[in-house]
XYZ file of C-alpha atoms in Angstrom:
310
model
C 84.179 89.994 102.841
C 82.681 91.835 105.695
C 80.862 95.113 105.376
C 83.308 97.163 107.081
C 85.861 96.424 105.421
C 84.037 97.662 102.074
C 82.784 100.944 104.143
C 86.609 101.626 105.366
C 87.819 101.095 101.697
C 84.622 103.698 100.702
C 85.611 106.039 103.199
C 89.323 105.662 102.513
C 89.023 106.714 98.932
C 86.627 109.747 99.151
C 88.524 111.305 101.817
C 91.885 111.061 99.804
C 89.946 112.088 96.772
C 88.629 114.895 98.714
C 91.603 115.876 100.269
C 93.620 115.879 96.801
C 90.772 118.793 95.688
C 90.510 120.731 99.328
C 93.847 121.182 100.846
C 95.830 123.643 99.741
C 99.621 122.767 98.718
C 99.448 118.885 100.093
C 96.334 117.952 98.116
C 97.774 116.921 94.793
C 100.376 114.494 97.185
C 97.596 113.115 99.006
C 95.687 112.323 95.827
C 98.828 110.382 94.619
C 98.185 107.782 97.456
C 94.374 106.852 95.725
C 96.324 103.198 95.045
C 96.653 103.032 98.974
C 92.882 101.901 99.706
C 92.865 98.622 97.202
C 96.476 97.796 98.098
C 95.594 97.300 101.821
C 92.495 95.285 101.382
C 94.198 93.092 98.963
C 96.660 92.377 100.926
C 94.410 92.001 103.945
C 91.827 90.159 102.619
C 93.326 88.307 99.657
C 93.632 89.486 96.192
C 90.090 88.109 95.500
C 88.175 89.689 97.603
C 90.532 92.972 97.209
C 89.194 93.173 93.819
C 85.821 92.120 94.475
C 85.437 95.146 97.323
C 87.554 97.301 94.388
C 84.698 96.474 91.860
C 81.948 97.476 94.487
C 83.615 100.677 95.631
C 84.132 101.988 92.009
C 80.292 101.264 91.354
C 79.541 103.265 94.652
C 82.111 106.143 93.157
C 79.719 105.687 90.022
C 76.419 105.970 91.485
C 78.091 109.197 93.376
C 79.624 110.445 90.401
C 76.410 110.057 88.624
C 74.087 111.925 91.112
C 76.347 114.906 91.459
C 77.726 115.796 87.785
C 81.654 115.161 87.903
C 81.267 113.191 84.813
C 85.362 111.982 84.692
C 85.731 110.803 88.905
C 84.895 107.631 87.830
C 87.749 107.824 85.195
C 89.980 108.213 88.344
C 88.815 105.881 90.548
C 88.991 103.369 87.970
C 92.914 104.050 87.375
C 93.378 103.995 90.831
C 91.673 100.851 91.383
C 93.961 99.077 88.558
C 96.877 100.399 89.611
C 96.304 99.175 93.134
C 95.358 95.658 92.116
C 98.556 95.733 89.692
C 100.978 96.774 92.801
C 98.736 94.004 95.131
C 99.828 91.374 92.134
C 103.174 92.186 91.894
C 103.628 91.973 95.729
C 101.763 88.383 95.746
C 104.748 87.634 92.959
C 107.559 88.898 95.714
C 109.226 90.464 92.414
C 111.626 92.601 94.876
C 111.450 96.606 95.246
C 112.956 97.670 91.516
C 110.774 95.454 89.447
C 107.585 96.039 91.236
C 108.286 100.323 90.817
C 109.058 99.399 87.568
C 106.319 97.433 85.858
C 104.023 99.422 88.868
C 104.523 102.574 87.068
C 104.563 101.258 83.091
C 100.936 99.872 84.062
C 99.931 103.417 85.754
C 101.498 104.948 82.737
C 99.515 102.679 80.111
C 96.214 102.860 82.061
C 96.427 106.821 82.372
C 97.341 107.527 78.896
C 94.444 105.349 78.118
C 92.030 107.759 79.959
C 93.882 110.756 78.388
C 93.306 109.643 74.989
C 89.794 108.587 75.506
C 88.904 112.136 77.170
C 90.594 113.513 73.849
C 88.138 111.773 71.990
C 84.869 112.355 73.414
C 86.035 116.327 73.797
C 86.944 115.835 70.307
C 90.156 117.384 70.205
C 93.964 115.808 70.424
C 95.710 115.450 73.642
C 98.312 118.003 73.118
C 95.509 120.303 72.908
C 93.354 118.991 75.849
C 96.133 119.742 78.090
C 96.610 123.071 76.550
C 93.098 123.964 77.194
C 93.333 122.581 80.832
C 96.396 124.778 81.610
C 94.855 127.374 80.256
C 91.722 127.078 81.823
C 94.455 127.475 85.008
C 95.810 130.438 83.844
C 92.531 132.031 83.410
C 91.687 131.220 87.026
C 94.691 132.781 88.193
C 94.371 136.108 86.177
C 90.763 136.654 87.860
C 92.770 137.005 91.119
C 95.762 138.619 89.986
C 94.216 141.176 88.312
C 92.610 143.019 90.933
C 94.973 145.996 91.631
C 97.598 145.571 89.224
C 98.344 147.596 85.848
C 97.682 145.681 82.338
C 101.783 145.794 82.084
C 102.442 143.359 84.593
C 99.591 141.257 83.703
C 100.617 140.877 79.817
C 104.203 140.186 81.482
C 102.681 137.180 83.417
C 100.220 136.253 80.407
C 103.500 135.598 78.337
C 105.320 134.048 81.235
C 102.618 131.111 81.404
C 102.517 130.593 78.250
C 106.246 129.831 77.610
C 105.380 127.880 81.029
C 102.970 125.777 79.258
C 105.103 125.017 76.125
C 108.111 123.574 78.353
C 105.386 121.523 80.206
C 103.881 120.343 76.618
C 107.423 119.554 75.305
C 108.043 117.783 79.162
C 105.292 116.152 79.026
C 106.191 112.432 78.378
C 109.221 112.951 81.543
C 106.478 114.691 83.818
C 104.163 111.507 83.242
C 106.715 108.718 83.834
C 108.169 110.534 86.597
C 104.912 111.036 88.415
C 103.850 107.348 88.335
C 106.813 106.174 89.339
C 106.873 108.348 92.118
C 103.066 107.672 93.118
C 103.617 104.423 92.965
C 107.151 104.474 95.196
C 105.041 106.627 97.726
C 102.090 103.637 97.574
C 104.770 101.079 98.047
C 106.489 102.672 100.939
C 103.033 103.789 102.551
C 101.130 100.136 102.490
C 104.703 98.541 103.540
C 104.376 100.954 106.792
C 100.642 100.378 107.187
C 100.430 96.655 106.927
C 103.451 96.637 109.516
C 101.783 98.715 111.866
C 98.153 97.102 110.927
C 100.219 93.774 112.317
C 99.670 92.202 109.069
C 101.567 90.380 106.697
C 104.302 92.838 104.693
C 105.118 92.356 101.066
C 108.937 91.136 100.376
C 110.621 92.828 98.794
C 113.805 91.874 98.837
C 116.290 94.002 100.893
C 115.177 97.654 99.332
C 117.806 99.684 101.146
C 120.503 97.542 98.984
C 118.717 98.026 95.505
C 120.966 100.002 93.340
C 119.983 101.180 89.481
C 121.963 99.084 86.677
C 125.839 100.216 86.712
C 125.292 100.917 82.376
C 122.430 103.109 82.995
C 124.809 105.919 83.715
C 125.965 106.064 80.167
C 122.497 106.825 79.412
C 122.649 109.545 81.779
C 125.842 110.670 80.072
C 124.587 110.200 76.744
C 121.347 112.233 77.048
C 123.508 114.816 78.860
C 125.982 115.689 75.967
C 122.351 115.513 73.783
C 121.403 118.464 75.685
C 124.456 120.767 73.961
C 124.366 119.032 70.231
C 120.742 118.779 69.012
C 118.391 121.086 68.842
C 114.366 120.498 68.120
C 112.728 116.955 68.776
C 116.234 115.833 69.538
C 116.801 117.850 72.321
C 113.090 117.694 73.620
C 113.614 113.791 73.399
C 117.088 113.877 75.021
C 115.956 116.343 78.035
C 113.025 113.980 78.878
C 115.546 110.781 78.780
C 117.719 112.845 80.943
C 114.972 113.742 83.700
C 113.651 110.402 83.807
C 117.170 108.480 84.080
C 117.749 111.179 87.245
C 114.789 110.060 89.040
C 115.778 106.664 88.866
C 118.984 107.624 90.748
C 116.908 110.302 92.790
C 115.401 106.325 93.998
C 118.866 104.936 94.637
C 119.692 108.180 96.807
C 116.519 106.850 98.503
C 117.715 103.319 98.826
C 120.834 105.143 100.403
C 118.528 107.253 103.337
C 116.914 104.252 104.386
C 120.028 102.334 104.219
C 121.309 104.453 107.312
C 118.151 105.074 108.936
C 117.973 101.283 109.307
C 121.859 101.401 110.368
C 121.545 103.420 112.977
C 118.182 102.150 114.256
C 115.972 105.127 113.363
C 112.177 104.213 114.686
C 109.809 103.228 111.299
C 107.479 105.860 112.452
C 109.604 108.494 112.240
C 110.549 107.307 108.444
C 107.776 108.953 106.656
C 108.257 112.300 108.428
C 111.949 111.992 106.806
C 111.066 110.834 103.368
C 108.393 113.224 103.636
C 110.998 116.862 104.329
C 113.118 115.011 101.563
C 110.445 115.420 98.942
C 109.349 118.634 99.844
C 112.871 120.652 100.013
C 114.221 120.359 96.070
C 117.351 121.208 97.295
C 117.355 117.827 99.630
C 115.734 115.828 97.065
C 118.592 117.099 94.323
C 121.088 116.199 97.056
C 119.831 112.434 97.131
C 119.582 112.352 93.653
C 123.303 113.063 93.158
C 124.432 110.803 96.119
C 122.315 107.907 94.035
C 124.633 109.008 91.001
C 127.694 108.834 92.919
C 126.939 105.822 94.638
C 127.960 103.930 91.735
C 131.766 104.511 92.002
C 131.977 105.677 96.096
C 129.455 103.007 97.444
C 128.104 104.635 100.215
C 127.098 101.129 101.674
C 129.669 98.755 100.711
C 127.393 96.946 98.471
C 130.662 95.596 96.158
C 132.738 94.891 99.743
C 129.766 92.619 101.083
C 129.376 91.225 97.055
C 125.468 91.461 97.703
């Protein structure tokens, strides 16, 4: 291990999680790519001394954490740290693109609903109502800016808004988890695979990703939740709209598999991948768009997967 490569991995993750708390609108997307750091030195290095510069850069984030009062960064360096080494693993086990997303995110989900239910307990209070309380804590912060100028109507209009807001996002909130590590670790897939390839190192395989296609049954489960929607009401139709959102995504991936299916057809440059993955994410109406050509890729085939049998 050489010393730079530990200050580089240092610098790495305090600028992305500075950058996740200072810039406006892309912060929270930059902070998704906290994985990045550990996932590059483990592949450059080895996964032994990936970990072993992991371990020393989350007792630096300590020390820091320590010395200037934000009591739970450590929490989140940590998570990022094990989630990195878990994606570094599952690359040194060349389990192709769909199983490494897949286990990737049911380890980000385990370790972060860890942390969630040990900040419950030392704030005492269940995690329904610790996310309550942060969300409200938002909405507090946002009053204090909105109030200035406008009449007590409008403001008990937007008081009840956000609060209906944050009872969808309570009853969402199992969908909202799964969907964000799944997509933060997608996004730390694709983003090492770029930077190892343009770092001239070796890239993880993967298999063929722009051929990976979601089970052909899982669209009765798509069905199946979407009927749920219109028959059940209560837990029933909370549990069927997360199944549904989560199911989506995983089609919203195929739709992905799809984009860089023709981008690599028609010999797009890899540098100028990102930037398109990147105006996908951002424009809903795009991202719906992919989302229902992954869905409909199972009976028009968009790439001829069932002509070449692959």
């Amino acid at each position: 291990m050489r010393w730079h490569d530990l200050l580089g991995c240092m610098a790495w993750l305090g600028a992305i999680l500075s950058a996740s708390v200072m810039v406006p609108f892309l912060g929270p997307l930059i902070g998704l790519l906290g994985p990045l750091p550990y996932i590059y030195y483990s592949q450059k290095l080895g996964f032994r001394q990936g970990a072993v510069i992991a371990a020393i850069t989350l007792a630096g984030v300590s020390v820091f954490s320590a010395i200037a009062g934000y009591s739970r960064l450590p929490l989140v360096a940590v998570e990022f740290g094990l989630v990195g080494l878990g994606i570094a693993m599952l690359f040194k086990m060349r389990m192709g693109i769909g199983l490494t997303i897949l286990l990737g995110s049911c380890l980000m989900v385990v370790v972060g609903a860890a942390f969630l239910l040990y900040l419950s307990f030392v704030k005492g209070t269940g995690l329904v109502e610790m996310v309550e309380e942060y969300m409200r804590a938002h909405l507090q912060a946002t009053m204090a800016s909105y109030e200035g100028g406008k009449e007590g109507a409008d403001i008990a209009r937007f008081t009840e808004a956000h609060e209906s807001l944050i009872k969808g996002i309570i009853n969402l909130l199992p969908a909202l988890g799964i969907i964000g590590a799944s997509f933060s670790v997608w996004l730390n897939v694709v983003a090492s695979s770029f930077l190892l390839r343009r770092s001239g190192l070796a890239v993880p395989d993967l298999g063929r990703p722009e051929l990976w296609r979601a089970p052909e049954n899982l669209v009765w489960v798509l069905i199946a939740a979407g009927f749920s929607l219109f028959l059940f009401s209560g837990g029933l139709k909370y549990f069927a709209i997360n199944l549904f959102l989560v199911v989506s995504v995983v089609y919203l991936y195929q739709g992905m598999a799809i984009v860089l299916f023709f981008l690599k057809k028609y010999n797009v440059p890899s540098w100028l991948r990102p930037p398109v993955y990147f105006f996908l994410i951002v424009q809903q109406i795009f991202m719906v768009v992919v989302a229902v050509g992954g869905l409909f890729d199972q009976w028009i085939d968009f790439r001829k997967i069932h002509k070449r049998g692959v």
